[in-house]
Amino acid sequence: MAATADTRTKILNACHTLLISDTGASTRMSDIAKASGLSRQAVYLHFKTRAELLIALTRHIDEVEDVASRLAPSRAATSGLERLDAYIEAWGGYIPIIYPVARALMAMAPSDEAADLAWSDRMTAMRQGCDAAINALDRDGDLHPELDAKTAADLLWALLSVRNWEALTQSCAWSQMQYLHHMKALTRSYLCSQETAA
C-alpha cells in the first residue's frame, strides 16, 4: 500500500512540476510518465484519464497545503459576517499558493477538456464556500435586502475569482494585505445590510 501511495505522489509531483514549468504544454500522460520515471502503464494504473490526474493534482495540493485548516475559522464562525470575513481571508490567502497551477489550467482550459474539468472542479469547491458564507449572512438577517442568496453568492464567487486577484496583485501591484482589506470592505458594503456593513 505504501509503495502504491508513494508512486501516486511521485506522479502528482511530476505533473505539478510540468504544469507550472511551461504553462501546461507538457502534461501529456507520456510526459508525466517520463518525468516521474515510470511507464505510461504505471501512470494509467493510478489515473485512468488525464482529467482524473489533473483533478487529483488540485486536490493533492489542497491536502499538502492543509486547506481544511485554512478554512477552519470560517467553518467555526458564529456569525455570517465573521464567516464571510474568514472565508475571504482563507481563500484570498490561498490564491497565491495555487496561482501557478491555476494560471496554467486557466490558460489550457479553452482548448483542453481535461484542464477545463480540473479547473471547474476547483471552482465548484470554491463556490461551495461562497454559498456557505452567504447562507450564514442570510440566516442572520444580515444579507442586503435587495439581494437574494443566489445572486449574492454569484457576486461573491465572481469577486473572489483568481482572475480578479491576478489583475489587482500582478497588474496593479497591490500587496496581499491591500487585496484582502479591499475585498472585505467591498463585500461588506455591497452584500451586507447597511447596519451590518457599518
Short mmCIF file of C-alpha atoms in Angstrom, two decimals:
data_model
loop_
_atom_site.label_atom_id
_atom_site.label_comp_id
_atom_site.label_asym_id
_atom_site.label_seq_id
_atom_site.Cartn_x
_atom_site.Cartn_y
_atom_site.Cartn_z
CA MET A 1 0.00 0.00 0.00
CA ALA A 2 2.83 2.39 0.92
CA ALA A 3 4.56 1.76 -2.41
CA THR A 4 1.31 2.48 -4.25
CA ALA A 5 0.85 5.74 -2.32
CA ASP A 6 4.45 6.72 -3.00
CA THR A 7 4.02 6.07 -6.72
CA ARG A 8 0.83 8.11 -6.80
CA THR A 9 2.58 11.01 -5.05
CA LYS A 10 5.52 10.75 -7.45
CA ILE A 11 3.14 11.03 -10.42
CA LEU A 12 1.31 14.01 -8.89
CA ASN A 13 4.56 15.80 -8.11
CA ALA A 14 5.83 15.24 -11.64
CA CYS A 15 2.57 16.55 -13.08
CA HIS A 16 2.78 19.59 -10.80
CA THR A 17 6.33 20.38 -11.92
CA LEU A 18 5.48 20.06 -15.60
CA LEU A 19 2.29 22.06 -15.27
CA ILE A 20 3.92 25.11 -13.67
CA SER A 21 7.15 24.98 -15.66
CA ASP A 22 5.70 25.66 -19.09
CA THR A 23 2.05 26.64 -18.57
CA GLY A 24 0.90 23.11 -19.15
CA ALA A 25 2.39 22.45 -22.56
CA SER A 26 3.87 19.14 -21.39
CA THR A 27 1.20 17.44 -19.40
CA ARG A 28 0.56 14.50 -21.69
CA MET A 29 0.45 11.23 -19.83
CA SER A 30 3.63 10.12 -21.62
CA ASP A 31 5.45 13.28 -20.49
CA ILE A 32 4.29 12.78 -16.92
CA ALA A 33 5.37 9.14 -17.00
CA LYS A 34 8.82 10.14 -18.23
CA ALA A 35 9.19 12.91 -15.66
CA SER A 36 8.19 10.55 -12.84
CA GLY A 37 10.47 7.74 -14.05
CA LEU A 38 7.57 5.40 -14.64
CA SER A 39 5.96 3.66 -17.58
CA ARG A 40 2.77 5.02 -19.14
CA GLN A 41 1.07 1.85 -17.97
CA ALA A 42 2.03 2.63 -14.38
CA VAL A 43 0.58 6.12 -14.67
CA TYR A 44 -2.66 4.81 -16.17
CA LEU A 45 -2.85 2.23 -13.38
CA HIS A 46 -3.26 5.11 -10.92
CA PHE A 47 -5.16 7.57 -13.11
CA LYS A 48 -7.41 6.26 -15.86
CA THR A 49 -7.59 9.61 -17.68
CA ARG A 50 -5.63 12.83 -17.86
CA ALA A 51 -8.63 14.71 -16.47
CA GLU A 52 -8.67 12.41 -13.44
CA LEU A 53 -4.96 13.11 -12.93
CA LEU A 54 -5.33 16.90 -13.14
CA ILE A 55 -8.29 16.88 -10.75
CA ALA A 56 -6.31 14.68 -8.36
CA LEU A 57 -3.40 17.13 -8.56
CA THR A 58 -5.51 20.10 -7.47
CA ARG A 59 -6.91 18.06 -4.58
CA HIS A 60 -3.42 16.85 -3.68
CA ILE A 61 -2.27 20.46 -3.40
CA ASP A 62 -5.23 21.11 -1.08
CA GLU A 63 -4.09 18.22 1.12
CA VAL A 64 -0.42 19.25 1.16
CA GLU A 65 -1.31 22.85 1.97
CA ASP A 66 -3.87 21.71 4.57
CA VAL A 67 -6.73 23.71 3.11
CA ALA A 68 -9.06 22.25 5.76
CA SER A 69 -7.12 24.07 8.49
CA ARG A 70 -7.19 27.27 6.45
CA LEU A 71 -10.97 27.04 6.23
CA ALA A 72 -11.49 26.03 9.86
CA PRO A 73 -12.01 29.60 11.18
CA SER A 74 -14.67 30.23 8.54
CA ARG A 75 -16.46 26.98 9.30
CA ALA A 76 -16.32 27.65 13.04
CA ALA A 77 -17.59 31.23 12.76
CA THR A 78 -20.59 32.07 14.91
CA SER A 79 -22.00 34.82 12.69
CA GLY A 80 -22.47 35.32 8.98
CA LEU A 81 -20.27 38.40 8.90
CA GLU A 82 -17.49 36.59 10.74
CA ARG A 83 -17.81 33.68 8.32
CA LEU A 84 -17.67 36.00 5.31
CA ASP A 85 -14.51 37.75 6.52
CA ALA A 86 -12.85 34.46 7.49
CA TYR A 87 -13.67 32.89 4.12
CA ILE A 88 -12.20 35.83 2.22
CA GLU A 89 -9.10 35.60 4.41
CA ALA A 90 -8.77 31.86 3.80
CA TRP A 91 -9.44 31.82 0.06
CA GLY A 92 -7.66 35.10 -0.65
CA GLY A 93 -4.63 33.84 1.25
CA TYR A 94 -4.69 30.54 -0.64
CA ILE A 95 -4.75 32.03 -4.13
CA PRO A 96 -1.01 32.95 -4.15
CA ILE A 97 -0.19 29.32 -3.32
CA ILE A 98 -2.29 27.77 -6.07
CA TYR A 99 -1.74 30.55 -8.60
CA PRO A 100 1.00 28.83 -10.65
CA VAL A 101 -1.23 25.78 -11.23
CA ALA A 102 -4.36 27.90 -11.59
CA ARG A 103 -2.71 30.08 -14.24
CA ALA A 104 -1.66 27.01 -16.23
CA LEU A 105 -5.09 25.36 -16.02
CA MET A 106 -6.90 28.58 -16.96
CA ALA A 107 -4.61 29.06 -19.96
CA MET A 108 -5.18 25.49 -21.11
CA ALA A 109 -8.92 25.25 -20.38
CA PRO A 110 -10.34 26.85 -23.57
CA SER A 111 -8.78 24.15 -25.75
CA ASP A 112 -8.15 21.35 -23.26
CA GLU A 113 -11.13 19.48 -21.86
CA ALA A 114 -9.11 17.80 -19.10
CA ALA A 115 -7.75 21.12 -17.83
CA ASP A 116 -11.22 22.64 -18.05
CA LEU A 117 -12.67 19.80 -15.95
CA ALA A 118 -9.91 20.13 -13.36
CA TRP A 119 -10.37 23.88 -13.02
CA SER A 120 -14.16 23.59 -12.94
CA ASP A 121 -13.83 21.06 -10.13
CA ARG A 122 -11.82 23.56 -8.05
CA MET A 123 -14.19 26.42 -8.82
CA THR A 124 -17.14 24.27 -7.76
CA ALA A 125 -15.46 23.69 -4.39
CA MET A 126 -14.74 27.42 -4.07
CA ARG A 127 -18.35 28.20 -4.93
CA GLN A 128 -19.49 25.97 -2.06
CA GLY A 129 -17.50 28.16 0.32
CA CYS A 130 -19.15 31.27 -1.10
CA ASP A 131 -22.59 29.69 -0.74
CA ALA A 132 -21.90 28.79 2.89
CA ALA A 133 -20.77 32.33 3.76
CA ILE A 134 -23.76 33.94 2.07
CA ASN A 135 -26.21 31.46 3.59
CA ALA A 136 -24.83 32.32 7.03
CA LEU A 137 -25.38 36.02 6.34
CA ASP A 138 -28.90 35.30 5.12
CA ARG A 139 -29.64 33.17 8.19
CA ASP A 140 -28.62 36.05 10.45
CA GLY A 141 -30.78 38.51 8.52
CA ASP A 142 -27.66 40.45 7.51
CA LEU A 143 -27.82 39.97 3.75
CA HIS A 144 -28.50 43.14 1.77
CA PRO A 145 -32.30 43.39 1.40
CA GLU A 146 -32.09 43.88 -2.37
CA LEU A 147 -30.16 40.62 -2.87
CA ASP A 148 -31.29 37.02 -2.71
CA ALA A 149 -28.80 34.39 -1.54
CA LYS A 150 -28.04 33.01 -5.01
CA THR A 151 -27.34 36.42 -6.52
CA ALA A 152 -25.15 37.37 -3.57
CA ALA A 153 -23.21 34.10 -3.85
CA ASP A 154 -22.79 34.68 -7.60
CA LEU A 155 -21.32 38.10 -6.87
CA LEU A 156 -19.00 36.85 -4.12
CA TRP A 157 -17.78 33.99 -6.33
CA ALA A 158 -17.01 36.41 -9.17
CA LEU A 159 -15.34 38.99 -6.91
CA LEU A 160 -13.04 36.37 -5.41
CA SER A 161 -12.01 34.89 -8.76
CA VAL A 162 -8.36 34.16 -9.41
CA ARG A 163 -8.53 36.47 -12.43
CA ASN A 164 -9.50 39.41 -10.20
CA TRP A 165 -6.73 38.58 -7.73
CA GLU A 166 -4.31 38.35 -10.66
CA ALA A 167 -5.37 41.73 -12.06
CA LEU A 168 -5.09 43.50 -8.71
CA THR A 169 -1.90 41.93 -7.37
CA GLN A 170 0.02 41.27 -10.58
CA SER A 171 -1.13 44.05 -12.92
CA CYS A 172 -1.98 46.75 -10.37
CA ALA A 173 0.80 45.76 -7.93
CA TRP A 174 -1.45 45.57 -4.88
CA SER A 175 0.01 43.88 -1.83
CA GLN A 176 -1.75 40.83 -0.45
CA MET A 177 -2.76 42.93 2.56
CA GLN A 178 -4.37 45.54 0.30
CA TYR A 179 -6.21 42.86 -1.63
CA LEU A 180 -7.69 41.26 1.49
CA HIS A 181 -8.60 44.60 3.05
CA HIS A 182 -10.44 45.90 0.00
CA MET A 183 -12.19 42.60 -0.76
CA LYS A 184 -13.57 42.51 2.77
CA ALA A 185 -14.65 46.14 2.61
CA LEU A 186 -16.22 45.72 -0.84
CA THR A 187 -18.17 42.60 0.05
CA ARG A 188 -19.41 44.12 3.31
CA SER A 189 -20.56 47.30 1.62
CA TYR A 190 -22.38 45.58 -1.21
CA LEU A 191 -23.54 42.21 0.10
CA CYS A 192 -24.47 43.10 3.67
CA SER A 193 -27.29 45.18 5.07
CA GLN A 194 -26.34 48.77 5.91
CA GLU A 195 -26.48 48.07 9.64
CA THR A 196 -24.17 45.07 9.31
CA ALA A 197 -21.76 46.73 6.89
CA ALA A 198 -21.27 49.61 9.29
#
